[in-house]
C-alpha positions as a Python dict, from the first residue, in 0.01 Angstrom:
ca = {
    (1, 'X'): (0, 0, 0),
    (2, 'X'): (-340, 177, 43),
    (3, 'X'): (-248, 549, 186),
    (4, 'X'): (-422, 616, 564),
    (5, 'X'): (-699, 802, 581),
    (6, 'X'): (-681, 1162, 636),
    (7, 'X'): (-815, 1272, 983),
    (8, 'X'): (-852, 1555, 1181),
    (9, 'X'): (-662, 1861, 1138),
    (10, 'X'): (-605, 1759, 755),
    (11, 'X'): (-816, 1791, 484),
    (12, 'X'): (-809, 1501, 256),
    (13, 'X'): (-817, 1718, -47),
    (14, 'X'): (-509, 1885, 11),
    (15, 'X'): (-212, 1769, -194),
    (16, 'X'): (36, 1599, 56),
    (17, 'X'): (413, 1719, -39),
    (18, 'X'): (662, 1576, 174),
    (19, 'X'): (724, 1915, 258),
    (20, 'X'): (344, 1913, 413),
    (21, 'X'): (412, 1587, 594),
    (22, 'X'): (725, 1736, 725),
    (23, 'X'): (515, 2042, 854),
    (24, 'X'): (231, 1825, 1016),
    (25, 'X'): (467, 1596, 1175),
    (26, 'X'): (650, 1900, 1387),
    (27, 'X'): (274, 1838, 1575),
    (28, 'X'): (190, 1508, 1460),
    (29, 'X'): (469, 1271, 1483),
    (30, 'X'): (344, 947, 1306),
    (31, 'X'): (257, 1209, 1019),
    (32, 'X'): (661, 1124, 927),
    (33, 'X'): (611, 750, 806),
    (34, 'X'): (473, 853, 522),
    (35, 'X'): (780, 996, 411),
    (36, 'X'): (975, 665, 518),
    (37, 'X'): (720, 503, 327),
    (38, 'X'): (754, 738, -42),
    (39, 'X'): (1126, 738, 21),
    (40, 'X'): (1326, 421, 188),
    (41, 'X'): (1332, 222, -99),
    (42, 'X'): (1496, 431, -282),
    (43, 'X'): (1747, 524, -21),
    (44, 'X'): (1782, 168, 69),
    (45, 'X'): (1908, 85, -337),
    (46, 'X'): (2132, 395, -305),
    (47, 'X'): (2311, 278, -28),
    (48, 'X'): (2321, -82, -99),
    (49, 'X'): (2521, 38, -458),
    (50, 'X'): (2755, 247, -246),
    (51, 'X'): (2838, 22, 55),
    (52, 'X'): (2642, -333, -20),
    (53, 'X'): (2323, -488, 134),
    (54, 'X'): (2491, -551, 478),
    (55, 'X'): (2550, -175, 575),
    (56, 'X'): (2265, -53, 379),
    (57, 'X'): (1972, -153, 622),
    (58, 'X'): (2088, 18, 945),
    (59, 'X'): (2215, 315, 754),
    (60, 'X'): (1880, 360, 609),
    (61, 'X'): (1758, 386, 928),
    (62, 'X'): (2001, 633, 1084),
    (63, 'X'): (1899, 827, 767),
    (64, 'X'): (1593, 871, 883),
    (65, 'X'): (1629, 901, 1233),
    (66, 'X'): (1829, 1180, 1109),
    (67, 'X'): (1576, 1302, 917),
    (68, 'X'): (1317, 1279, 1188),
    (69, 'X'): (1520, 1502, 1427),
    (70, 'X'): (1629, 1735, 1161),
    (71, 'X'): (1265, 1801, 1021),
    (72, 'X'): (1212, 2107, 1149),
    (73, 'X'): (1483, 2306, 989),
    (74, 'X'): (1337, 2171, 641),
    (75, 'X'): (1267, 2438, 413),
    (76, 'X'): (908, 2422, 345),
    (77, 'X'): (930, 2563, 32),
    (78, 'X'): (1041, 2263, -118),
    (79, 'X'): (801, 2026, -197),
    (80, 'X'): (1030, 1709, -297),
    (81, 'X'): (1235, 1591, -24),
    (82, 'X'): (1444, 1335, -196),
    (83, 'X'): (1751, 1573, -241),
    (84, 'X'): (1751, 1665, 176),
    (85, 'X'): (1752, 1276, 199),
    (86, 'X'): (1997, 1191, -20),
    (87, 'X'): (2248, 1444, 125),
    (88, 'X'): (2152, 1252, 495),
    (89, 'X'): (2230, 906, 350),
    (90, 'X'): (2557, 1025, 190),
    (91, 'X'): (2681, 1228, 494),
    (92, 'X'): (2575, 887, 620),
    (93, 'X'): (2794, 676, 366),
    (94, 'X'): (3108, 912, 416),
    (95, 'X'): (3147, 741, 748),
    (96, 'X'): (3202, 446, 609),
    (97, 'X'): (3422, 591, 282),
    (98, 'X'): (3711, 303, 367),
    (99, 'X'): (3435, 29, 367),
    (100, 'X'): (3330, 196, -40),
    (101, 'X'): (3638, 204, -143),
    (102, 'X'): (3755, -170, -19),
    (103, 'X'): (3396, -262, -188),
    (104, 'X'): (3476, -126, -518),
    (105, 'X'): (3851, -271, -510),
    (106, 'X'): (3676, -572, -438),
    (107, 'X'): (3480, -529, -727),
    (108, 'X'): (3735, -453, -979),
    (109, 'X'): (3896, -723, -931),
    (110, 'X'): (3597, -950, -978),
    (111, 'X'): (3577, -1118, -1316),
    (112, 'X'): (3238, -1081, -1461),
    (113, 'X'): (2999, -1379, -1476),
    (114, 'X'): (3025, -1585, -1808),
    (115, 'X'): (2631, -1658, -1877),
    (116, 'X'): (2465, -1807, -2192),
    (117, 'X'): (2196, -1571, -2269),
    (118, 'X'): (1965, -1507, -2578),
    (119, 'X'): (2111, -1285, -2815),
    (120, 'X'): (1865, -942, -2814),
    (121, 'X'): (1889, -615, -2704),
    (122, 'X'): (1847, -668, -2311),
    (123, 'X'): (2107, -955, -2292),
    (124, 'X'): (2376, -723, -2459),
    (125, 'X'): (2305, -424, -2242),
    (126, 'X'): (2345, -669, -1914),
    (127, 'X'): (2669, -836, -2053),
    (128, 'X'): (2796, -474, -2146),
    (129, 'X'): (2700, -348, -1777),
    (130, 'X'): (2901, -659, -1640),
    (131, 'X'): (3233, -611, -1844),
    (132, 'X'): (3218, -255, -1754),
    (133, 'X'): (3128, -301, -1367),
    (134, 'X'): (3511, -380, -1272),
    (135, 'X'): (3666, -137, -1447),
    (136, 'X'): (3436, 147, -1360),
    (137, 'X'): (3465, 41, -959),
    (138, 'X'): (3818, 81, -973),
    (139, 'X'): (3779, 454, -1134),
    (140, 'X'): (3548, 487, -834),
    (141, 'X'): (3813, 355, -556),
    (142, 'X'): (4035, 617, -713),
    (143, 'X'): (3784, 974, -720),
    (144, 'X'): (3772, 1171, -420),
    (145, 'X'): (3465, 1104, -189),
    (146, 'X'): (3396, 1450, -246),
    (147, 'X'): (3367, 1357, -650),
    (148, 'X'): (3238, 1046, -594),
    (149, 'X'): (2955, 1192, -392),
    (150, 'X'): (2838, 1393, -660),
    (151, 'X'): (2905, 1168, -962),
    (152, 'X'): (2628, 893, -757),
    (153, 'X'): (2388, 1145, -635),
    (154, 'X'): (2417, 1257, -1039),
    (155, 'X'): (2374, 862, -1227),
    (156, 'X'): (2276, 663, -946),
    (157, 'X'): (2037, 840, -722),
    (158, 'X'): (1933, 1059, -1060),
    (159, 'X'): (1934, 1366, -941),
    (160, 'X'): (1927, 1682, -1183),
    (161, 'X'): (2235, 1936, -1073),
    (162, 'X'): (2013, 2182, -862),
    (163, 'X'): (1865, 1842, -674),
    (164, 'X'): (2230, 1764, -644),
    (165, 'X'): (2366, 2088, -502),
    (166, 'X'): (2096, 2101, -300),
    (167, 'X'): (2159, 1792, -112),
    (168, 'X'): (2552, 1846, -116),
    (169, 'X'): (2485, 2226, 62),
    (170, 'X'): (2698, 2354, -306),
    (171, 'X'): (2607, 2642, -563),
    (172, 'X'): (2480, 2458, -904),
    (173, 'X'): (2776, 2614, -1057),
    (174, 'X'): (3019, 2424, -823),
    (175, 'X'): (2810, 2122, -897),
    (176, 'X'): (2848, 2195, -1265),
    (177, 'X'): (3191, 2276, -1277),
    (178, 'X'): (3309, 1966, -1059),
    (179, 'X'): (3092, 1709, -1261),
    (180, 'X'): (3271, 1852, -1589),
    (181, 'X'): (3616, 1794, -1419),
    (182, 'X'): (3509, 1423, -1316),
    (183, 'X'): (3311, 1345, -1647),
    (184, 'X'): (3692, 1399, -1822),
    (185, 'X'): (3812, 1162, -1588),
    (186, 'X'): (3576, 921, -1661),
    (187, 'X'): (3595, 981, -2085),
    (188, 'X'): (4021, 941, -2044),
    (189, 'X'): (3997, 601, -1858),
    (190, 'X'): (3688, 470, -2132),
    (191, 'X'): (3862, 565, -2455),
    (192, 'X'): (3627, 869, -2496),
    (193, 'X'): (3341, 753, -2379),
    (194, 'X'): (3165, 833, -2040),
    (195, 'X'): (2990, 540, -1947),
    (196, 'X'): (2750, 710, -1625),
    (197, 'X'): (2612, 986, -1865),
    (198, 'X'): (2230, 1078, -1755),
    (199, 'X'): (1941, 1223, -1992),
    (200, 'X'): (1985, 1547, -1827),
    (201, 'X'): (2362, 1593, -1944),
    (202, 'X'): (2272, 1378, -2343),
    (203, 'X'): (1947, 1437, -2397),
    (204, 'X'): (1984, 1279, -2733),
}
């Protein structure tokens, strides 16, 4: 999609942060679209993880109808508004913590799809990812939404652990300290092995 053209008050050389659309739409309301337009997407996927398609649509809109009321207690110092989004659409998900956990009970006791694929390096990784999806949605069902929160912001929504904190309203440290405490978790129910590890915590 081909951006708008810049008009009055802004100068089309300036370097449009969402924290500068944020700003502009305080006086110029249909300045916020373009950060529904950077960002929904990705929200939308988020969501639709946590809760599945059906809830995800009108929660991505009370995300940013949130967001759109909200705006002017951004902190304009931060250019990247991802992390004040994400912490919407999960204060926005904990309403509906019963519906995730029913979903992922659901899921674990699914049995994953038998498919005949060929045999190469993709085909393995998605037969590996459907094995594992059961088992890993009942470890899910069984965190805390509190942990749970921060373990998807972390390998879902990829966050880094000041994004994360950020969005959650935590210090880093709690952030690190917590994720340490759930990545055990996760390494005693897979024999060792932490199956939602990002780049940021193995950069091997």
């Amino acid at each position: 999609m081909t951006a708008p053209p810049v008009t009055g008050p802004y100068s089309p050389a300036e370097e449009t942060t969402d924290a500068t659309l944020l700003a502009q739409s305080l006086r110029h309301p249909e300045r916020f679209s373009g950060i529904v337009d950077r960002h929904s997407d990705e929200i939308y996927h988020y969501i639709a993880r946590r809760l599945g398609p059906e809830q995800a649509e009108d929660l991505v809109a009370d995300t940013f109808l949130t967001a759109f009321r909200k705006r002017a207690q951004y902190d304009p110092a931060r250019p990247d508004a991802r992390p004040w989004l994400y912490g919407i659409a999960t204060r926005a998900v904990q309403q509906h913590r019963r519906t995730e956990v029913r979903r992922n009970r659901a899921l674990a006791r699914s049995e994953p799809h038998g498919t005949v694929e060929p045999f190469d390096e993709r085909s393995v990784a998605r037969v590996t990812a459907q094995r594992l999806q059961p088992k890993l949605a009942a470890v899910l069902a069984r965190l805390s939404t509190a942990d749970r929160d921060l373990l998807l912001l972390i390998a879902w929504a990829e966050l880094t652990y000041e994004e994360a904190a950020q969005a959650l309203a935590v210090p880093v440290g709690t952030v690190r300290s917590r994720l340490h405490r759930i990545r055990k978790k996760l390494r005693r129910e897979f024999g060792g092995v932490d199956p939602m590890t990002t780049s940021e915590e193995n950069p091997a």
